[in-house]
Coordinates of C-alpha atoms in Angstrom, one line a residue:
Chain A
M1 CA -11.9 -96.2 93.3
N2 CA -9.8 -94.2 95.6
K3 CA -10.0 -90.4 95.1
K4 CA -6.4 -89.9 95.9
L5 CA -5.5 -91.8 92.8
L6 CA -7.6 -89.7 90.4
P7 CA -5.1 -87.0 89.4
N8 CA -2.4 -89.6 88.8
L9 CA -4.8 -91.7 86.7
I10 CA -5.9 -88.7 84.7
L11 CA -2.2 -87.8 83.9
A12 CA -1.4 -91.4 83.0
G13 CA -4.6 -91.8 81.0
G14 CA -3.8 -88.5 79.1
L15 CA -0.5 -90.0 78.1
I16 CA -2.0 -93.2 76.9
F17 CA -4.7 -91.2 75.0
V18 CA -1.9 -89.2 73.2
A19 CA -0.2 -92.5 72.4
V20 CA -3.3 -94.2 71.0
F21 CA -4.5 -91.3 69.0
A22 CA -1.0 -90.0 68.1
E23 CA -1.8 -90.1 64.3
F24 CA -4.6 -87.6 64.7
L25 CA -2.7 -85.3 67.1
T26 CA 0.5 -84.6 65.2
P27 CA 0.4 -81.1 63.7
L28 CA 2.6 -82.1 60.8
D29 CA 3.6 -85.3 59.0
P30 CA 6.3 -86.8 61.3
Y31 CA 8.0 -88.6 58.4
A32 CA 7.9 -85.9 55.8
Q33 CA 11.4 -84.8 54.9
D34 CA 12.3 -81.3 53.9
L35 CA 16.1 -81.0 53.6
E36 CA 16.0 -77.2 52.9
G37 CA 14.2 -76.7 56.3
A38 CA 16.6 -79.0 58.2
L39 CA 17.6 -78.1 61.7
T40 CA 15.3 -75.1 62.0
P41 CA 15.1 -73.8 65.5
P42 CA 11.7 -73.9 67.2
N43 CA 9.3 -71.4 65.5
S44 CA 5.6 -70.8 65.0
V45 CA 5.2 -73.6 62.4
N46 CA 7.6 -76.2 63.9
L47 CA 7.0 -75.6 67.6
L48 CA 9.9 -77.7 68.7
G49 CA 12.0 -77.2 65.5
T50 CA 13.1 -79.7 62.9
D51 CA 15.7 -82.5 62.8
R52 CA 18.5 -83.0 60.3
Y53 CA 16.1 -84.3 57.6
G54 CA 13.7 -81.3 58.2
R55 CA 11.1 -83.5 60.0
D56 CA 9.0 -81.8 62.6
V57 CA 10.3 -82.7 66.0
L58 CA 7.0 -82.1 67.9
S59 CA 5.1 -84.5 65.5
R60 CA 7.9 -87.0 65.9
V61 CA 7.8 -86.8 69.7
I62 CA 4.0 -87.3 69.6
I63 CA 4.1 -90.3 67.3
G64 CA 7.1 -91.5 69.2
S65 CA 4.9 -91.8 72.3
Q66 CA 3.1 -94.5 70.5
T67 CA 6.2 -96.6 69.8
T68 CA 7.7 -96.1 73.3
L69 CA 4.5 -96.5 75.4
C70 CA 2.9 -99.3 73.4
A71 CA 6.1 -101.3 73.4
A72 CA 6.7 -100.7 77.2
L73 CA 3.1 -101.5 78.2
L74 CA 2.9 -104.6 76.0
L75 CA 6.2 -105.8 77.4
L76 CA 5.0 -105.2 80.9
L77 CA 1.7 -106.9 80.3
T78 CA 3.4 -110.0 78.9
I79 CA 6.0 -110.4 81.6
S80 CA 3.6 -109.6 84.5
I81 CA 1.0 -112.1 83.3
F82 CA 3.4 -114.8 82.3
G83 CA 5.6 -114.3 85.4
S84 CA 2.9 -114.3 87.9
L85 CA 1.2 -117.3 86.3
I86 CA 4.4 -119.3 86.6
G87 CA 5.0 -118.0 90.1
A88 CA 1.5 -118.8 91.2
I89 CA 1.6 -122.4 89.8
C90 CA 5.0 -122.9 91.4
G91 CA 3.9 -121.6 94.8
Y92 CA 0.6 -123.4 94.8
K93 CA 1.7 -126.7 93.4
G94 CA 5.3 -126.9 94.8
G95 CA 7.3 -130.0 94.1
K96 CA 9.8 -130.6 91.3
L97 CA 8.3 -128.2 88.9
D98 CA 8.7 -125.4 91.5
T99 CA 12.3 -126.3 92.3
F100 CA 13.2 -126.5 88.6
L101 CA 11.6 -123.2 87.6
M102 CA 13.0 -121.4 90.6
R103 CA 16.5 -122.6 89.7
V104 CA 15.9 -121.3 86.2
S105 CA 14.9 -117.9 87.6
D106 CA 18.1 -118.0 89.8
I107 CA 20.2 -118.1 86.7
F108 CA 18.4 -115.1 85.2
L109 CA 18.7 -113.2 88.4
A110 CA 22.4 -113.6 88.3
F111 CA 22.5 -111.3 85.3
P112 CA 22.5 -107.6 85.6
Q113 CA 19.4 -106.9 83.6
M114 CA 20.7 -104.1 81.4
V115 CA 24.0 -105.9 80.7
F116 CA 22.1 -109.0 79.5
A117 CA 19.6 -106.9 77.5
V118 CA 22.4 -105.1 75.7
A119 CA 24.1 -108.3 74.8
V120 CA 20.9 -110.1 73.8
A121 CA 19.5 -107.2 71.8
G122 CA 22.9 -107.0 70.1
I123 CA 23.1 -110.8 69.4
L124 CA 19.5 -110.8 68.0
G125 CA 20.4 -107.9 65.8
G126 CA 18.5 -104.9 67.1
G127 CA 14.9 -103.9 66.4
L128 CA 12.2 -102.9 68.9
F129 CA 10.8 -106.4 69.2
N130 CA 14.2 -107.9 70.0
A131 CA 15.0 -105.2 72.5
A132 CA 11.7 -105.9 74.3
A133 CA 12.3 -109.6 74.1
A134 CA 15.8 -109.1 75.6
L135 CA 14.3 -107.2 78.6
A136 CA 11.5 -109.8 78.9
I137 CA 13.9 -112.7 79.3
I138 CA 15.0 -111.4 82.7
G139 CA 12.0 -109.2 83.6
W140 CA 9.5 -112.1 84.2
T141 CA 11.5 -113.5 87.1
K142 CA 10.6 -110.6 89.4
Y143 CA 6.9 -111.3 88.9
A144 CA 7.4 -115.0 89.3
R145 CA 9.2 -114.5 92.7
I146 CA 6.5 -112.1 94.0
S147 CA 3.5 -114.2 93.1
R148 CA 5.2 -117.4 94.2
S149 CA 5.8 -116.1 97.7
L150 CA 2.2 -114.8 97.8
A151 CA 0.8 -118.1 96.5
L152 CA 2.8 -120.0 99.2
T153 CA 0.9 -118.0 101.9
I154 CA -2.5 -118.1 100.2
R155 CA -2.5 -121.9 99.8
T156 CA -2.4 -122.4 103.6
L157 CA -5.5 -120.2 104.1
P158 CA -8.8 -121.7 105.2
Y159 CA -10.8 -120.7 102.1
I160 CA -8.5 -122.7 99.9
D161 CA -9.3 -125.8 102.0
A162 CA -13.0 -124.9 101.7
A163 CA -12.8 -124.6 97.9
K164 CA -11.0 -128.0 97.8
M165 CA -13.7 -129.6 99.9
A166 CA -16.4 -128.0 97.7
G167 CA -14.7 -130.0 94.9
T168 CA -13.1 -127.2 92.9
S169 CA -10.4 -128.4 90.7
S170 CA -6.7 -127.3 91.1
A171 CA -7.0 -125.1 88.0
G172 CA -10.2 -123.6 89.3
I173 CA -8.6 -122.8 92.6
L174 CA -5.6 -121.3 90.9
F175 CA -7.7 -119.1 88.6
F176 CA -10.5 -118.1 90.9
H177 CA -8.9 -118.1 94.3
V178 CA -5.2 -117.7 94.1
L179 CA -4.6 -115.4 91.1
P180 CA -7.2 -112.8 92.0
N181 CA -5.5 -112.4 95.4
I182 CA -2.1 -112.0 93.7
A183 CA -3.3 -109.3 91.3
G184 CA -3.0 -106.4 93.7
P185 CA 0.7 -106.6 94.6
V186 CA 1.5 -107.5 91.0
L187 CA -0.3 -104.4 89.8
V188 CA 1.7 -102.2 92.2
T189 CA 4.9 -103.8 91.1
A190 CA 4.0 -103.4 87.5
A191 CA 3.1 -99.7 87.9
L192 CA 6.4 -99.0 89.6
D193 CA 8.1 -100.9 86.8
I194 CA 6.7 -98.9 83.9
G195 CA 9.2 -96.0 84.3
T196 CA 12.2 -98.3 84.4
I197 CA 11.0 -100.3 81.4
I198 CA 10.5 -97.1 79.4
M199 CA 14.0 -95.9 80.3
E200 CA 15.6 -99.3 79.5
L201 CA 13.8 -99.6 76.1
A202 CA 14.7 -96.1 75.2
G203 CA 18.3 -96.8 76.4
L204 CA 18.6 -99.8 74.1
S205 CA 17.2 -97.7 71.2
F206 CA 19.7 -94.9 72.1
L207 CA 22.5 -97.5 71.8
G208 CA 21.2 -98.4 68.3
L209 CA 19.9 -101.7 69.6
G210 CA 16.2 -100.9 69.6
A211 CA 13.9 -99.1 67.3
M212 CA 15.4 -98.7 63.8
P213 CA 15.2 -95.6 61.7
P214 CA 13.1 -94.1 60.4
T215 CA 10.7 -95.2 63.2
A216 CA 10.1 -92.3 65.5
E217 CA 11.1 -93.5 69.0
W218 CA 12.4 -91.2 71.7
G219 CA 15.7 -93.0 72.5
A220 CA 16.5 -93.5 68.8
M221 CA 15.7 -89.8 68.1
M222 CA 18.2 -88.8 70.8
N223 CA 20.8 -91.1 69.3
N224 CA 20.3 -89.5 65.9
G225 CA 20.7 -86.1 67.3
R226 CA 23.7 -86.8 69.5
S227 CA 26.2 -85.1 67.2
M228 CA 24.1 -82.0 67.0
L229 CA 23.9 -81.2 70.7
Q230 CA 25.7 -77.9 70.1
T231 CA 24.1 -76.8 66.9
A232 CA 20.5 -78.1 67.4
P233 CA 19.9 -79.0 71.0
W234 CA 16.1 -79.1 70.5
V235 CA 16.5 -82.4 68.5
I236 CA 17.7 -84.1 71.7
L237 CA 16.0 -82.0 74.4
A238 CA 12.5 -82.6 73.1
P239 CA 12.5 -86.4 73.2
G240 CA 14.6 -86.3 76.3
F241 CA 12.0 -84.3 78.2
A242 CA 9.2 -86.5 76.7
I243 CA 10.9 -89.5 78.3
F244 CA 11.4 -87.7 81.6
I245 CA 7.8 -86.5 81.8
T246 CA 6.3 -89.9 80.9
V247 CA 8.5 -91.7 83.4
A248 CA 7.8 -89.1 86.1
I249 CA 4.0 -89.5 85.6
F250 CA 4.1 -93.3 85.8
N251 CA 6.5 -93.2 88.8
L252 CA 4.0 -90.9 90.6
L253 CA 1.2 -93.2 89.8
G254 CA 3.2 -96.2 91.0
D255 CA 4.1 -94.5 94.3
K256 CA 0.5 -93.4 94.9
L257 CA -0.8 -96.9 94.0
R258 CA 1.6 -98.4 96.5
D259 CA 0.6 -96.0 99.3
V260 CA -3.1 -96.7 98.7
F261 CA -2.4 -100.4 98.7
D262 CA -0.2 -100.3 101.8
S263 CA -2.7 -98.3 103.8
R264 CA -5.5 -100.7 102.7
N265 CA -3.5 -103.6 103.9
K266 CA -2.8 -102.0 107.3
D267 CA -6.5 -101.4 108.0
Chain B
M1 CA 31.4 -118.6 108.0
R2 CA 33.9 -120.4 105.8
N3 CA 31.2 -123.0 105.2
Y4 CA 28.8 -120.4 104.1
I5 CA 31.2 -118.8 101.6
F6 CA 32.0 -122.3 100.3
Q7 CA 28.3 -123.1 100.0
R8 CA 27.7 -119.9 98.1
L9 CA 30.6 -120.6 95.7
I10 CA 29.2 -124.1 95.0
Q11 CA 25.8 -122.5 94.2
L12 CA 27.6 -120.4 91.6
V13 CA 28.6 -123.4 89.5
P14 CA 25.1 -124.2 88.0
I15 CA 24.4 -120.5 87.6
L16 CA 27.6 -119.9 85.7
F17 CA 27.0 -123.0 83.6
G18 CA 23.5 -121.7 82.8
I19 CA 24.7 -118.2 82.0
T20 CA 27.4 -119.4 79.6
F21 CA 25.2 -122.0 78.0
L22 CA 22.4 -119.6 77.4
T23 CA 24.6 -116.8 75.8
F24 CA 26.4 -119.4 73.8
A25 CA 23.2 -120.9 72.5
M26 CA 21.8 -117.5 71.6
I27 CA 24.9 -116.5 69.6
H28 CA 24.8 -119.9 67.9
F29 CA 21.2 -120.1 66.9
A30 CA 19.9 -116.6 66.8
A31 CA 22.7 -114.4 65.7
V32 CA 23.7 -113.1 62.4
D33 CA 26.6 -115.2 61.0
A34 CA 29.8 -113.5 62.1
V35 CA 31.7 -114.5 59.0
D36 CA 28.9 -113.3 56.7
F37 CA 29.0 -110.0 58.6
M38 CA 32.8 -109.7 58.3
Y39 CA 32.7 -110.0 54.5
Q40 CA 29.6 -108.0 54.1
Q41 CA 31.5 -104.8 53.3
G42 CA 33.9 -106.2 50.8
G43 CA 31.3 -107.1 48.2
S44 CA 30.6 -110.8 47.3
V45 CA 33.2 -113.3 48.6
A46 CA 33.5 -116.9 47.4
E47 CA 31.8 -119.4 49.7
E48 CA 35.2 -121.3 49.9
I49 CA 36.9 -118.3 51.6
K50 CA 34.0 -118.0 54.0
A51 CA 34.1 -121.7 54.8
A52 CA 37.9 -121.5 55.4
K53 CA 37.4 -118.6 57.7
R54 CA 34.7 -120.6 59.6
T55 CA 37.1 -123.5 60.0
E56 CA 39.8 -121.1 61.2
L57 CA 37.5 -119.7 63.9
G58 CA 36.1 -123.1 64.8
L59 CA 32.6 -122.1 63.7
D60 CA 32.0 -125.2 61.5
K61 CA 31.9 -127.6 64.4
P62 CA 28.7 -128.8 66.0
F63 CA 27.2 -126.6 68.7
L64 CA 28.0 -128.7 71.8
I65 CA 31.6 -129.2 70.7
Q66 CA 32.0 -125.5 70.2
Y67 CA 30.5 -124.9 73.6
G68 CA 32.7 -127.5 75.2
N69 CA 35.8 -126.0 73.7
W70 CA 34.9 -122.6 74.8
L71 CA 34.1 -123.8 78.4
A72 CA 37.3 -125.7 78.6
G73 CA 39.2 -122.6 77.4
F74 CA 37.3 -120.3 79.8
L75 CA 38.2 -122.5 82.8
T76 CA 41.9 -122.4 81.9
G77 CA 41.8 -118.6 81.4
D78 CA 41.7 -118.7 77.6
M79 CA 38.7 -117.0 76.2
G80 CA 39.7 -117.1 72.6
R81 CA 40.5 -114.3 70.2
S82 CA 38.5 -111.3 69.1
F83 CA 37.1 -111.9 65.6
I84 CA 38.0 -108.3 64.6
S85 CA 41.3 -107.4 66.2
G86 CA 42.6 -110.9 66.6
K87 CA 43.9 -110.0 70.1
L88 CA 43.3 -112.3 73.0
V89 CA 39.9 -111.7 74.6
F90 CA 41.2 -112.0 78.1
E91 CA 44.0 -109.4 77.4
T92 CA 41.5 -106.9 75.9
F93 CA 39.2 -107.4 78.8
A94 CA 41.9 -107.1 81.5
E95 CA 43.1 -104.0 79.7
K96 CA 39.7 -102.2 79.8
L97 CA 38.4 -103.4 83.2
P98 CA 40.4 -101.0 85.4
A99 CA 38.8 -98.0 83.7
T100 CA 35.3 -99.4 84.3
F101 CA 36.2 -100.1 88.0
E102 CA 37.6 -96.7 88.4
L103 CA 34.4 -95.1 87.0
M104 CA 32.2 -97.4 89.2
T105 CA 34.2 -96.7 92.4
V106 CA 34.2 -93.0 91.9
S107 CA 30.4 -93.0 91.2
I108 CA 29.7 -95.2 94.3
L109 CA 31.8 -93.0 96.6
L110 CA 30.2 -89.9 95.2
T111 CA 26.8 -91.4 95.7
I112 CA 27.4 -92.4 99.3
F113 CA 28.9 -89.0 100.2
I114 CA 26.0 -87.1 98.6
A115 CA 23.1 -89.4 99.4
T116 CA 23.8 -90.2 103.1
P117 CA 23.8 -86.6 104.4
L118 CA 20.9 -85.7 102.1
G119 CA 18.8 -88.7 103.3
I120 CA 19.5 -87.9 107.0
I121 CA 18.9 -84.2 106.6
A122 CA 15.6 -85.0 104.8
A123 CA 14.5 -87.4 107.5
V124 CA 15.4 -85.1 110.4
N125 CA 13.5 -82.3 108.8
Q126 CA 10.5 -84.4 107.8
N127 CA 7.9 -82.5 105.8
K128 CA 9.8 -79.2 106.2
F129 CA 11.0 -77.2 103.2
V130 CA 14.4 -78.9 103.1
D131 CA 12.8 -82.3 103.0
I132 CA 10.4 -81.3 100.3
V133 CA 13.3 -80.0 98.1
I134 CA 15.4 -83.1 98.7
R135 CA 12.5 -85.4 97.9
F136 CA 11.7 -83.4 94.8
L137 CA 15.3 -83.6 93.5
S138 CA 15.4 -87.4 94.2
F139 CA 12.2 -87.9 92.4
V140 CA 13.5 -86.0 89.4
G141 CA 16.8 -87.9 89.5
N142 CA 14.8 -91.1 89.6
S143 CA 12.8 -90.3 86.5
L144 CA 15.7 -89.2 84.2
P145 CA 17.3 -91.9 82.0
N146 CA 21.1 -91.9 82.3
F147 CA 21.7 -91.1 78.7
F148 CA 19.6 -88.0 79.0
V149 CA 21.5 -87.0 82.1
A150 CA 24.8 -87.5 80.3
L151 CA 23.6 -85.3 77.4
L152 CA 22.3 -82.6 79.7
L153 CA 25.6 -82.5 81.6
I154 CA 27.5 -82.2 78.3
Y155 CA 25.1 -79.5 77.1
F156 CA 25.4 -77.4 80.2
F157 CA 28.9 -78.0 81.6
A158 CA 30.8 -78.5 78.4
L159 CA 28.9 -76.6 75.7
K160 CA 27.2 -73.7 77.5
L161 CA 29.5 -73.0 80.5
N162 CA 32.8 -74.4 78.9
L163 CA 33.8 -75.8 82.3
L164 CA 34.7 -79.4 81.3
P165 CA 36.0 -81.1 78.2
I166 CA 33.3 -83.2 76.4
I167 CA 35.2 -86.5 76.1
G168 CA 38.5 -88.0 77.1
D169 CA 40.1 -88.7 80.4
N170 CA 37.9 -86.5 82.6
I171 CA 36.0 -88.7 84.9
I172 CA 33.7 -85.9 86.4
M173 CA 30.8 -86.1 83.9
P174 CA 30.6 -89.8 83.4
A175 CA 30.8 -90.4 87.2
L176 CA 28.3 -87.6 87.9
T177 CA 25.9 -89.2 85.4
L178 CA 25.9 -92.5 87.2
T179 CA 25.8 -90.8 90.5
I180 CA 22.6 -88.8 89.8
A181 CA 20.4 -91.9 89.2
M182 CA 21.9 -93.9 92.0
G183 CA 22.0 -91.0 94.4
A184 CA 18.3 -90.3 93.9
K185 CA 17.4 -93.9 94.9
Y186 CA 19.8 -94.0 97.8
T187 CA 18.6 -90.7 99.3
R188 CA 15.0 -91.9 99.2
Q189 CA 15.8 -95.2 100.9
I190 CA 18.1 -93.7 103.5
R191 CA 15.5 -91.1 104.4
A192 CA 12.9 -93.9 104.8
V193 CA 15.2 -96.1 107.0
V194 CA 16.3 -93.1 109.2
L195 CA 12.7 -92.1 109.7
E196 CA 11.8 -95.6 110.8
E197 CA 14.8 -95.7 113.1
L198 CA 14.1 -92.4 114.7
E199 CA 10.6 -93.7 115.8
K200 CA 12.1 -96.7 117.7
P201 CA 11.9 -96.8 121.5
Y202 CA 15.6 -96.7 122.0
V203 CA 15.8 -93.3 120.4
T204 CA 13.1 -92.0 122.6
G205 CA 15.0 -93.6 125.5
A206 CA 18.2 -92.0 124.5
R207 CA 16.5 -88.6 124.2
A208 CA 14.9 -89.0 127.6
R209 CA 18.3 -89.7 129.1
G210 CA 19.4 -86.4 127.6
V211 CA 21.6 -87.8 124.9
S212 CA 22.1 -85.1 122.3
E213 CA 20.4 -85.4 118.9
F214 CA 23.8 -85.2 117.2
T215 CA 25.1 -88.2 119.2
I216 CA 21.9 -90.2 118.5
L217 CA 22.3 -89.5 114.7
T218 CA 26.0 -90.3 114.5
K219 CA 26.1 -93.2 116.9
S220 CA 22.9 -95.2 116.1
V221 CA 21.1 -93.9 113.1
L222 CA 24.2 -93.6 110.9
R223 CA 24.8 -97.3 111.5
C224 CA 21.4 -98.2 110.1
A225 CA 22.0 -96.0 107.2
L226 CA 25.2 -97.8 106.6
I227 CA 23.5 -101.2 106.5
M228 CA 20.9 -99.8 104.2
I229 CA 23.7 -98.5 101.9
I230 CA 25.2 -102.0 101.7
T231 CA 21.9 -103.5 100.8
L232 CA 21.4 -100.8 98.1
L233 CA 24.9 -101.3 96.8
A234 CA 24.3 -105.0 96.2
L235 CA 21.0 -104.2 94.5
S236 CA 22.3 -101.3 92.3
I237 CA 25.5 -102.9 91.2
G238 CA 23.6 -104.5 88.3
N239 CA 22.1 -101.2 87.2
L240 CA 25.6 -99.7 87.6
L241 CA 27.2 -102.3 85.4
G242 CA 24.5 -101.8 82.8
G243 CA 24.7 -98.0 83.1
T244 CA 28.5 -98.1 82.4
A245 CA 27.7 -99.5 78.9
I246 CA 25.7 -96.4 78.0
V247 CA 27.7 -93.8 79.9
E248 CA 31.1 -95.1 78.6
T249 CA 29.8 -95.1 75.1
I250 CA 28.6 -91.5 75.3
F251 CA 31.7 -90.1 77.0
M252 CA 34.1 -92.4 75.0
W253 CA 35.4 -93.8 78.4
D254 CA 37.6 -96.7 77.4
G255 CA 36.2 -99.4 79.6
V256 CA 34.5 -102.8 79.2
G257 CA 31.0 -101.2 78.7
K258 CA 32.1 -99.3 75.6
M259 CA 34.1 -102.3 74.5
A260 CA 30.9 -104.4 74.7
V261 CA 28.8 -102.0 72.7
D262 CA 31.5 -101.7 70.0
A263 CA 31.8 -105.5 70.0
I264 CA 28.0 -105.8 69.5
L265 CA 28.0 -103.4 66.6
M266 CA 30.9 -105.4 65.0
R267 CA 29.4 -108.8 65.8
D268 CA 32.6 -109.7 67.7
Y269 CA 31.0 -112.6 69.6
P270 CA 33.9 -113.8 71.7
L271 CA 34.1 -110.4 73.3
I272 CA 30.4 -110.2 73.9
Q273 CA 30.4 -113.7 75.4
A274 CA 33.3 -112.7 77.8
Y275 CA 31.5 -109.5 78.7
V276 CA 28.3 -111.2 79.7
V277 CA 30.0 -113.9 81.7
W278 CA 32.4 -111.6 83.5
M279 CA 29.7 -109.0 84.4
A280 CA 27.6 -111.8 85.9
I281 CA 30.6 -113.1 87.9
I282 CA 31.3 -109.6 89.2
Y283 CA 27.6 -109.1 90.0
V284 CA 27.4 -112.4 91.9
A285 CA 30.7 -111.7 93.7
V286 CA 29.6 -108.2 94.8
N287 CA 26.4 -109.7 96.2
L288 CA 28.3 -112.3 98.1
A289 CA 30.6 -109.6 99.5
A290 CA 27.6 -107.5 100.5
D291 CA 26.1 -110.5 102.3
L292 CA 29.2 -111.0 104.3
L293 CA 29.6 -107.3 105.1
Y294 CA 25.9 -107.2 106.1
H295 CA 26.6 -109.9 108.6
Y296 CA 29.6 -108.1 110.0
L297 CA 27.6 -104.9 110.6
D298 CA 24.5 -106.6 111.9
P299 CA 25.3 -109.9 113.6
R300 CA 21.6 -110.6 114.0
V301 CA 21.5 -111.7 110.4
K302 CA 22.0 -115.4 110.3
Y303 CA 23.4 -117.4 107.4
E304 CA 21.0 -119.7 105.8

């Protein structure tokens, strides 16, 4: 493990810790309404104030980290594994399957991702799962492209021939020799992608096409508070800065990971 | 050259076919029934009325026939009528598109005029204070979602400082919102490409011959930055098109992005379909244009 990565890993790990144990970390019940205490400015009890139903904004931001981060990481895990598996098979096997799947990915690449996601999430009728699915439909192509081009190089290397001569099956070569060597670049791409995915998911929720009320999700919280920007800015600023800090931490991690990876490749 | 353009246009055909088929299939199989949605508000409506409405809209025919009709219409410039307003989709679209183009053009120009000098200044002063500040700002810009930028701009410039009106015809805030995210990316890339260029032997050679630093920057390095900008433009046009949907909605900017979001909330499928197809066409066209420009600026790039 590279020492340069440690501070970034601690920050990102901290965020994931908050997301996983969110239920135990909220100072107040994030869903408890108190209409008399609605839109209270930040004070000693409600550190970040309350929203229009009197719910504690800080607790909602904390519980919202679970919704946002889990959805983003699950989505990322799915598309990176699925995408790189398809790409690796295409690159390693070649032939008609390769041509066909790459044509399919061409079609998806002709869409501006967010335009497509907005339309698909809208057609499917909103909800966090549909929003994530809408992003996944285009998202996997990036990973397929990267791992395909890597697999194309890897399959010409001597150790693949050696494995073939040793009698390893195609599937064996793919899983034990091709995929492990694709993992590095895919990991870097995924790390650099987390921030974008979080922003896109939150953006869909902000448009009312993602997480549905009363679920605490950062984008949806900002959407609900939009009309109160003047009277109760904390309702918007708190989840907004939560997104910013989260994205910044993951972007830093991605940048560092890429630097480490690039310098290792140069040596 | 002409062959190349022709070839690229031919490649577009299966892509457009795929795009339209996919969106059409999704609307057909996965979506909430538009007629059910239309009558949802008015209490219970007899099935006969709903069925009549479906026949009127052509929604009772089999999927492939609906798709065929739509495609035939699309190729002849007829994209059907909006379920809600009853107006021609093409007219509505043509009416709103200029506003979106205006917003995009202003954002792109703003981005280029802000990011190019910032990127060059950062590269020339590598690791000095100015560079660190510029890099920090571009990192921050890169980590802010555009809807948050929009709300922050409204909060500070409209509500706190009273400098700008919140909504309406003022283009400054929506354009600035799109510029911040794009500019952050551009600055970073331009800085990287200029740094790389400054290390090349010809720059050292030019310096040795006593060519002034200013001439080196404006004559050689700026050209590379320009090529980088075109690459970035082609890459970011997709984000920009997506960004306009959010930004137009927030600022009530009357373009196709806001139209699409409204159409989605109203289940106005012909409009959504048109939006997706046209955005994809614009996206592919811009990429083609960027390829050609790229070649013009850097003749070493060969057509495949």
